[in-house]
Amino acid sequence: MSTPNLPPTRHPRPTEATAAARPSAPRAALRQAIDTAWRTPEPVCVPVLVEAARIPSELREPVRSLAHDLVSGLRATRSRSSGVDALMKEFSLSSQEGVALMCLAEALLRVPDKATADRLIRDKLADGDWRAHIGNSPSLFVNAATWGLLITGRLVSTSSAEGLSSALTRLVARGGEPLIRKGMDLAMRMLGEQFVTGRDIDEALKRGREHEHKGYRYSFDMLGEAAMTAADAERYFKDYERAIEAIGKGSKGRGVVDGNGISVKLSALHPRYTWSQRERVLAELLPKLKTLCLQARRHDIGLNIDAEEADRLDISLDLLEALALDDALAGWTGLGFVVQAYQKRAPQVLDFVIDLARRSGQRMMVRLVKGAYWDAEIKRAQIDGLAGYPVYTRKVYTDVSYLACAKKLLAARDAIYPQFATHNAHSLAAIFHLAAADGRAWQPGDYEFQCLHGMGEPLYDQIVGQTGRHRLVRIYAPVGSHETLLAYLVRRLLENGANTSFVNRIVDERVPVDELIADPVEQAAPLAGAPHPRITLPSDLFGAQRSNSAGIDLASEPVRARIAAALAGSRATPFAAGP
């Protein structure tokens, strides 16, 4: 079935230059609201969100009942031998070994040479109590990994042959840390099989056909981000072109909703994709992005602009606006944008995107996610000495924000095609019932759910194709070689290996079902927006010793404008030399 009709009238489409140079008053107010909300203290913004996210009383029991059924079904059917499920259960981030694994994997991203990598392996793995995990898991995957870590830990922490067999002594003498690096490489490949759909787009499309037959659709992501050189960016651009061509041919004219689509990371398309290079990005990246959009439009498939770090948001919105108001893309409903609910600005960003869709006269896709850069956002704000954090310090606040944003999207389905990316059973159940609260029956093009390849399918198998529950579900599916996997893999393991993660807790039978499906609004309301007690404001990072050095939030456009005005004023002030 086709998507719902567009609004009957189209607003005038200003040129890119006009939109950038002379913004309308409402648009300017919407952008100002985004900036104002960037680092709002949680006691100010969370209580408002709690009220906005509250589920009507008549829907609470249906939501709880569906969430309970989904969790019970998931626990009953989810295979305990699943590699990553079992690995997350066995090596929680709350354990010393889990922390060591995550620190090692994340740090190896930035290790410039093999000698430093060897020292890092020695430092992080030597003290892990790997032997305690032997035999604890029924999964062959985990036991094999544990044996390898046990041997690795002994090899790097023992300077003599005492306690080790002569075979292991000879092994370390012959191979040492380089051999361990090879082992880590192999482990990453094993994990990659769980998370990556294929090494190239053709393999990914082939492997995805089984789930397509079940009723799933895909949004493919060509792995690769943060291009460091123009050559990197050009290579990623060619990858996207090839992928769009293959996806378009495979979709065979099914359209934006019923066909597969693609997700694009802007940091992969330009080595200077940052707020400080706005003019250069608009001049160099926008034409490339438009080329990809025109190609996607020819094939009638969707293209989503992925979300990245918070300080890139403003420039992402500039690019989105230029594309939405470009006459060459008029009438195409496949342009999409990803919004992160853990950002305090998320509701205001949605207000802007919804308004943009109406100004452009064409329906846009919005994928609502919870966010995968939380650790980096917290650390960056601390290092820069900023006034506050761009993200919430408590996981439950993000869940509340997600519901509030979901309600905003559901109320704007005339202008927006909502795409709800979540692995949380309560979030899923709440959206399921909220969407039907006005009595409208779901049909393709109304809204869809999304999940990550290798993580969400067991939950959504209880939705796709099920009588009375069926909804369209799209799988976010990474595509790439082992060399491009690590950055994505680390984010997934950090995001879902945390002990507050639904994906982590669902495999822990000690967590009661009722606790897993608790309403985040009811959990957050008594906290009244109090920040996490162990995450102090950046200014208080050093406690009673001293105040942290205060930084300037240069990623904020109004801050930069004030600095520019001050500099202009100083140039106009005459100075005379002293006597």
XYZ file of C-alpha atoms in Angstrom:
579
model
C 0.000 0.000 0.000
C 1.257 3.475 -0.811
C 2.258 6.003 1.790
C -0.400 8.446 3.039
C -1.025 11.427 0.780
C 1.114 14.522 1.076
C -0.456 17.770 2.248
C -2.491 19.241 -0.615
C -0.538 22.481 -0.833
C 3.161 23.098 -1.204
C 4.829 26.052 0.426
C 7.069 28.225 -1.777
C 10.528 26.673 -2.011
C 13.207 29.287 -1.237
C 16.597 28.843 -2.791
C 19.428 27.463 -0.651
C 21.120 30.872 -0.526
C 17.904 32.605 0.538
C 17.187 30.013 3.228
C 20.690 30.333 4.644
C 21.009 34.126 4.435
C 17.517 35.321 5.408
C 15.787 32.673 7.545
C 12.126 33.161 8.335
C 11.255 34.230 11.864
C 9.619 30.895 12.829
C 12.589 28.953 11.486
C 15.027 31.164 13.373
C 13.014 30.694 16.553
C 13.031 26.924 16.118
C 16.794 26.852 15.641
C 17.263 29.122 18.653
C 15.133 26.751 20.729
C 17.426 23.874 19.742
C 20.489 25.762 20.906
C 18.848 26.909 24.134
C 17.963 23.329 25.080
C 21.457 21.980 24.342
C 22.781 21.832 27.921
C 19.656 22.526 29.959
C 20.031 21.295 33.579
C 18.150 18.038 34.082
C 16.022 19.376 36.981
C 14.662 21.915 34.487
C 14.039 19.771 31.400
C 13.224 16.299 32.776
C 10.003 17.129 34.711
C 8.550 18.646 31.516
C 9.472 15.495 29.601
C 7.932 13.274 32.273
C 4.558 14.953 31.769
C 4.896 14.867 27.984
C 5.773 11.152 28.015
C 3.077 10.007 30.450
C 0.943 7.195 29.012
C -2.840 7.684 29.304
C -4.310 5.652 32.158
C -6.514 3.561 29.858
C -3.458 2.388 27.900
C -1.182 1.453 30.810
C -2.492 -2.074 31.280
C -2.510 -2.919 27.521
C 1.059 -1.591 27.274
C 2.187 -3.587 30.319
C 0.463 -6.735 29.046
C 2.052 -6.571 25.589
C 5.501 -5.790 27.020
C 5.152 -8.738 29.443
C 4.210 -11.084 26.584
C 7.148 -9.881 24.474
C 9.717 -10.328 27.253
C 8.353 -13.727 28.278
C 8.346 -14.875 24.673
C 11.827 -13.522 24.089
C 13.253 -15.335 27.100
C 11.498 -18.545 26.120
C 12.775 -18.579 22.560
C 16.085 -16.745 22.602
C 18.878 -19.232 22.104
C 21.304 -19.392 24.965
C 23.986 -20.495 22.521
C 23.789 -17.211 20.609
C 27.342 -15.910 20.554
C 26.976 -12.267 21.469
C 24.022 -12.825 23.825
C 26.064 -15.337 25.766
C 29.192 -13.190 25.663
C 27.325 -10.188 27.077
C 25.816 -12.310 29.824
C 29.139 -13.867 30.776
C 31.293 -10.734 30.554
C 29.089 -7.897 31.799
C 30.572 -4.422 31.817
C 30.066 -4.589 35.577
C 32.828 -7.210 35.809
C 36.559 -6.455 35.803
C 37.010 -8.659 32.743
C 34.161 -6.979 30.868
C 35.649 -3.560 31.537
C 39.069 -4.786 30.403
C 37.644 -6.133 27.156
C 35.775 -2.926 26.353
C 38.713 -0.686 27.287
C 41.021 -2.766 25.128
C 38.720 -2.833 22.131
C 38.012 0.905 22.314
C 41.655 1.862 22.913
C 42.961 -0.301 20.072
C 41.065 2.005 17.700
C 43.672 4.672 18.344
C 46.852 2.613 18.730
C 49.325 3.778 16.079
C 51.829 0.901 16.138
C 52.175 -2.757 17.058
C 54.597 -2.190 19.943
C 52.123 0.081 21.714
C 49.329 -2.409 21.025
C 51.392 -5.147 22.677
C 51.976 -3.004 25.775
C 48.257 -2.204 25.926
C 47.316 -5.892 25.722
C 49.744 -6.671 28.545
C 48.331 -3.869 30.690
C 44.630 -4.619 30.203
C 44.509 -8.417 30.183
C 47.138 -9.432 32.707
C 44.966 -9.029 35.827
C 41.659 -10.393 34.512
C 40.212 -13.359 36.402
C 39.432 -15.290 33.231
C 39.631 -18.708 34.952
C 36.549 -17.864 37.039
C 34.457 -17.835 33.850
C 35.496 -21.281 32.569
C 32.485 -23.564 32.288
C 29.987 -20.945 33.529
C 28.302 -20.559 30.158
C 26.663 -23.337 28.099
C 27.760 -21.529 24.932
C 30.682 -23.047 23.077
C 31.381 -19.531 21.753
C 31.912 -18.112 25.240
C 33.895 -21.068 26.536
C 36.206 -20.947 23.531
C 36.689 -17.202 23.986
C 37.266 -17.678 27.714
C 39.943 -20.290 27.191
C 41.673 -17.935 24.796
C 41.500 -15.083 27.298
C 42.734 -17.351 30.086
C 45.765 -18.320 28.035
C 46.273 -14.703 26.965
C 46.100 -13.461 30.531
C 48.654 -16.000 31.693
C 50.965 -15.346 28.780
C 51.127 -11.605 29.287
C 51.235 -11.662 33.080
C 53.858 -14.387 33.604
C 57.520 -13.652 33.102
C 58.728 -17.206 33.755
C 57.710 -20.734 32.828
C 56.519 -21.515 36.350
C 52.986 -22.870 36.328
C 52.791 -23.089 32.567
C 53.328 -26.099 30.401
C 56.419 -26.207 28.269
C 54.166 -25.943 25.231
C 52.796 -22.607 26.369
C 56.312 -21.451 27.207
C 57.448 -22.277 23.687
C 54.346 -20.570 22.332
C 55.045 -17.260 24.055
C 58.691 -17.499 23.088
C 57.769 -17.954 19.429
C 54.810 -15.598 19.230
C 54.276 -13.473 22.342
C 52.035 -10.451 22.027
C 51.954 -10.512 18.194
C 50.297 -13.924 18.453
C 47.813 -12.481 20.930
C 47.087 -9.622 18.526
C 46.235 -12.241 15.922
C 43.931 -13.861 18.449
C 42.176 -10.553 19.107
C 41.799 -10.127 15.353
C 40.160 -13.551 15.124
C 37.830 -12.743 18.024
C 36.731 -9.529 16.283
C 36.003 -11.508 13.128
C 33.842 -13.931 15.108
C 31.899 -11.049 16.662
C 31.637 -9.378 13.263
C 29.718 -12.351 11.903
C 27.004 -11.541 14.438
C 26.793 -7.817 13.735
C 27.597 -7.362 10.030
C 25.249 -8.448 7.245
C 27.915 -8.910 4.585
C 31.363 -7.895 3.434
C 29.860 -6.045 0.466
C 26.389 -4.940 -0.546
C 25.788 -7.914 -2.848
C 26.546 -10.374 -0.058
C 24.383 -8.369 2.358
C 21.408 -8.344 -0.020
C 21.762 -12.077 -0.535
C 21.968 -12.820 3.184
C 19.014 -10.545 3.894
C 16.571 -12.349 1.617
C 15.544 -14.869 4.269
C 14.386 -12.115 6.618
C 12.757 -10.244 3.736
C 10.637 -13.305 3.020
C 9.480 -13.172 6.658
C 8.351 -9.568 6.179
C 11.382 -7.550 7.313
C 12.958 -4.751 5.297
C 16.498 -3.323 5.541
C 18.342 -0.051 5.856
C 21.913 -0.833 4.878
C 24.832 1.063 6.402
C 28.163 1.007 4.586
C 30.670 0.815 7.437
C 33.128 3.646 7.441
C 33.168 6.923 9.356
C 35.365 9.851 10.214
C 37.167 9.986 6.868
C 40.640 11.368 7.554
C 41.543 12.304 3.993
C 39.814 13.354 0.785
C 40.791 9.962 -0.651
C 38.972 8.218 2.221
C 35.866 10.308 1.614
C 35.929 9.605 -2.123
C 36.229 5.871 -1.489
C 33.256 5.927 0.894
C 31.266 7.996 -1.624
C 31.847 5.360 -4.311
C 30.784 2.665 -1.841
C 27.517 4.507 -1.231
C 26.930 4.922 -4.972
C 27.451 1.220 -5.605
C 25.250 0.320 -2.658
C 22.366 2.571 -3.734
C 22.513 1.116 -7.227
C 22.403 -2.458 -5.911
C 19.667 -1.735 -3.343
C 17.608 0.117 -5.953
C 17.789 -2.719 -8.447
C 16.930 -5.229 -5.751
C 13.913 -3.230 -4.570
C 12.379 -3.407 -8.056
C 10.231 -0.315 -7.641
C 8.597 -1.323 -4.351
C 8.948 2.228 -3.069
C 10.353 3.963 -0.034
C 8.214 2.099 2.512
C 8.132 -1.431 1.146
C 11.643 -1.470 -0.323
C 15.057 -1.543 1.321
C 16.936 1.712 1.918
C 20.317 3.073 2.932
C 21.769 5.045 5.846
C 24.562 7.548 5.231
C 27.166 8.834 7.696
C 28.240 12.344 6.779
C 31.581 12.002 8.573
C 32.449 9.324 6.007
C 31.814 11.729 3.130
C 34.016 14.631 4.202
C 37.235 14.771 6.249
C 36.335 18.186 7.718
C 32.698 17.581 8.611
C 32.673 19.887 11.616
C 31.005 23.115 12.755
C 34.223 25.106 12.181
C 34.166 24.275 8.454
C 30.508 25.028 7.714
C 31.090 26.977 4.481
C 33.489 24.369 3.142
C 31.131 21.512 4.036
C 28.178 23.195 2.335
C 30.291 23.810 -0.752
C 31.907 20.356 -0.956
C 29.753 17.851 0.941
C 26.286 19.110 -0.016
C 26.760 18.415 -3.769
C 27.923 14.857 -3.002
C 25.004 14.266 -0.674
C 22.602 15.650 -3.248
C 24.052 13.288 -5.869
C 23.344 10.311 -3.596
C 19.829 11.595 -2.895
C 19.094 12.007 -6.615
C 20.321 8.465 -7.203
C 18.116 7.161 -4.366
C 15.176 9.098 -5.766
C 15.631 7.546 -9.220
C 15.315 4.113 -7.604
C 12.553 5.289 -5.212
C 14.355 4.096 -2.079
C 14.865 5.832 1.256
C 18.070 7.561 2.371
C 18.538 8.409 6.050
C 21.186 10.836 7.303
C 22.632 9.133 10.372
C 23.124 10.918 13.689
C 26.637 11.377 15.057
C 28.249 13.439 17.824
C 26.243 16.302 19.343
C 28.515 19.080 18.073
C 27.778 18.025 14.464
C 24.003 18.448 14.797
C 23.711 22.065 13.622
C 25.575 21.457 10.393
C 23.584 18.252 9.795
C 20.368 20.267 10.066
C 21.762 22.846 7.615
C 22.425 20.079 5.095
C 19.019 18.488 5.670
C 17.282 21.818 5.126
C 19.166 22.497 1.906
C 18.154 19.069 0.544
C 14.524 19.321 1.659
C 14.123 22.704 -0.075
C 15.956 21.711 -3.256
C 13.583 21.694 -6.244
C 15.502 18.816 -7.810
C 14.311 16.586 -4.956
C 10.727 17.896 -4.809
C 8.112 15.184 -4.371
C 10.550 12.543 -3.094
C 9.436 11.087 0.236
C 12.649 9.137 0.808
C 14.709 11.828 2.558
C 15.255 10.868 6.179
C 16.979 12.095 9.329
C 18.002 10.355 12.563
C 17.262 11.974 15.946
C 18.869 10.818 19.214
C 16.518 10.807 22.209
C 19.391 10.970 24.705
C 20.169 14.506 23.558
C 18.374 17.152 25.595
C 17.603 18.970 22.329
C 15.689 16.044 20.786
C 12.142 17.479 21.169
C 13.238 20.825 19.716
C 15.048 19.078 16.845
C 11.834 17.231 16.035
C 9.909 20.510 16.053
C 12.336 21.889 13.479
C 12.283 18.780 11.260
C 8.477 18.559 11.347
C 8.248 22.243 10.426
C 10.800 21.697 7.638
C 8.743 18.830 6.221
C 5.686 21.059 6.119
C 7.615 23.963 4.625
C 8.985 21.701 1.913
C 5.542 20.253 1.188
C 6.796 16.671 1.240
C 6.716 13.936 3.840
C 10.052 13.083 5.453
C 11.284 10.018 7.330
C 12.520 10.395 10.912
C 14.284 7.537 12.672
C 14.126 7.950 16.453
C 17.003 6.247 18.279
C 18.207 6.414 21.864
C 21.851 7.174 20.995
C 25.205 5.416 20.873
C 27.828 8.050 21.758
C 26.913 8.624 25.415
C 30.358 7.912 26.905
C 32.079 10.214 24.419
C 29.579 13.047 24.960
C 30.062 12.955 28.731
C 33.846 12.862 28.466
C 34.053 15.613 25.863
C 31.967 17.991 27.986
C 34.242 17.315 30.956
C 37.433 17.852 28.972
C 36.109 21.078 27.436
C 34.870 22.398 30.788
C 31.404 23.183 29.437
C 28.410 24.376 31.430
C 26.566 21.060 31.221
C 26.074 17.851 29.292
C 24.241 17.553 25.966
C 22.866 14.154 27.047
C 21.016 12.855 30.095
C 23.063 11.370 32.903
C 20.487 8.698 33.777
C 19.354 5.966 31.369
C 15.750 6.267 32.587
C 15.643 9.908 31.456
C 16.590 8.827 27.940
C 13.743 6.281 27.984
C 11.342 9.029 29.071
C 12.632 11.340 26.340
C 12.155 8.560 23.795
C 8.470 8.213 24.701
C 7.915 11.990 24.645
C 9.556 12.226 21.221
C 7.604 9.219 19.951
C 4.319 10.911 20.871
C 5.434 14.062 19.043
C 6.195 12.047 15.890
C 2.946 10.092 16.040
C 1.057 13.386 16.210
C 2.777 14.588 13.008
C 2.245 11.598 10.733
C 0.818 13.864 8.048
C 4.312 15.346 7.584
C 6.574 12.632 9.010
C 6.997 8.900 8.444
C 8.096 7.796 11.956
C 10.699 5.030 12.274
C 11.072 3.816 15.867
C 14.411 2.121 16.483
C 14.322 0.330 19.838
C 15.103 -3.045 21.414
C 13.177 -2.199 24.583
C 9.923 -4.137 25.019
C 8.184 -1.382 26.989
C 9.093 1.275 24.405
C 7.824 -0.991 21.636
C 4.567 -1.788 23.445
C 3.943 1.861 24.334
C 4.361 3.025 20.733
C 2.222 0.125 19.487
C -0.741 1.260 21.610
C -0.166 5.021 21.472
C -0.214 4.881 17.664
C -3.677 3.317 17.694
C -5.113 5.457 20.502
C -7.053 7.613 18.040
C -8.720 4.535 16.557
C -6.767 4.507 13.318
C -5.779 1.058 12.059
C -2.146 0.549 11.125
C -1.295 0.304 7.456
C 2.044 0.321 5.608
C 3.310 3.884 5.530
C 1.777 4.807 8.893
C 4.942 4.105 10.924
C 7.510 1.345 11.338
C 9.843 -0.168 13.912
C 13.568 -0.682 13.408
C 16.212 -2.861 15.048
C 19.902 -3.660 14.741
C 21.035 -6.649 12.734
C 22.171 -9.392 15.080
C 20.378 -7.973 18.129
C 16.734 -7.129 17.596
C 15.311 -9.891 15.424
C 14.286 -12.266 18.257
C 12.148 -9.505 19.827
C 10.536 -8.445 16.567
C 9.888 -12.000 15.393
C 6.946 -11.703 17.791
C 5.649 -8.717 15.800
C 6.422 -9.332 12.121
C 3.778 -11.501 10.489
C 1.915 -12.101 13.744
C -1.880 -11.830 13.507
C -3.134 -8.733 15.282
C 0.413 -7.496 15.946
C 2.031 -7.244 12.539
C 3.932 -4.055 11.860
C 6.642 -3.278 9.347
C 10.100 -3.729 10.894
C 13.281 -2.542 9.201
C 16.667 -3.971 10.156
C 19.607 -1.559 10.362
C 22.253 -3.685 8.676
C 25.970 -2.769 8.585
C 27.959 -3.792 5.517
C 31.734 -3.890 5.393
C 34.987 -5.746 5.788
C 36.632 -6.679 9.068
C 38.909 -3.643 8.772
C 35.935 -1.258 8.903
C 34.068 -3.140 11.632
C 35.795 -2.198 14.855
C 34.409 1.320 15.432
C 30.838 0.121 14.914
C 31.398 -3.040 16.955
C 32.786 -1.152 19.948
C 29.752 1.176 19.992
C 27.369 -1.780 19.908
C 29.179 -3.642 22.686
C 29.453 -0.538 24.862
C 25.824 0.411 24.211
C 24.335 -3.047 24.787
C 26.885 -4.474 27.210
C 26.136 -1.834 29.847
C 24.335 -3.233 32.860
C 21.448 -0.758 32.350
C 20.820 -1.979 28.803
C 17.634 -3.936 28.030
C 19.621 -6.130 25.633
C 22.036 -6.980 28.444
C 19.400 -7.530 31.140
C 17.034 -9.633 29.017
C 19.542 -12.512 29.034
C 19.935 -12.321 32.809
C 17.186 -14.533 34.267
C 17.812 -12.999 37.697
C 16.148 -9.783 36.506
C 12.357 -10.146 36.991
C 10.132 -9.559 33.977
C 8.183 -6.841 35.815
C 11.427 -4.950 36.386
C 12.298 -5.159 32.699
C 8.949 -3.736 31.616
C 8.654 -0.997 34.249
C 7.254 2.304 32.996
C 10.213 4.745 32.822
C 7.865 7.660 33.511
C 6.933 6.194 36.879
C 10.599 5.553 37.636
C 11.730 9.042 36.612
C 8.963 11.120 38.197
C 10.158 10.787 41.845
C 13.711 11.755 40.815
C 12.487 15.210 39.686
C 15.344 15.474 37.203
C 18.125 14.912 39.741
C 21.359 14.125 37.837
C 23.152 10.838 38.386
C 24.992 11.231 41.708
C 28.248 9.865 40.297
C 28.303 12.156 37.264
C 29.112 15.643 38.458
C 28.891 18.734 36.296
C 32.059 19.427 34.267
C 32.857 22.421 36.512
C 32.874 20.138 39.593
C 34.986 17.400 38.034
C 37.828 17.833 40.550
C 35.585 18.148 43.600
C 36.919 20.199 46.488
C 40.441 20.362 45.030
C 39.643 23.058 42.474
C 37.158 24.113 39.847
C 37.606 22.709 36.380
C 38.827 25.222 33.799
C 35.835 26.734 32.009
C 35.671 26.277 28.264
C 33.781 28.108 25.536
C 31.095 26.155 23.675
C 32.328 27.009 20.190
C 30.023 24.440 18.579
C 27.097 26.694 19.526
C 26.266 29.126 16.716
C 24.949 31.901 19.023
C 28.137 31.670 21.118
C 30.260 32.066 17.987
C 28.097 34.990 16.876
C 28.613 36.765 20.209
C 32.384 36.228 20.000
C 32.437 37.532 16.425
C 30.480 40.634 17.475
C 32.868 41.255 20.369
C 35.882 40.923 18.066
C 34.305 43.291 15.549
C 33.675 45.787 18.329
C 37.268 45.564 19.522
C 38.559 46.240 16.004
C 36.457 49.388 15.861
C 37.861 50.691 19.150
C 40.916 52.912 18.658
C 43.920 52.110 20.807
C 46.710 54.526 21.660
C 50.178 53.639 22.856
C 50.956 54.451 26.446
C 53.483 57.163 27.362
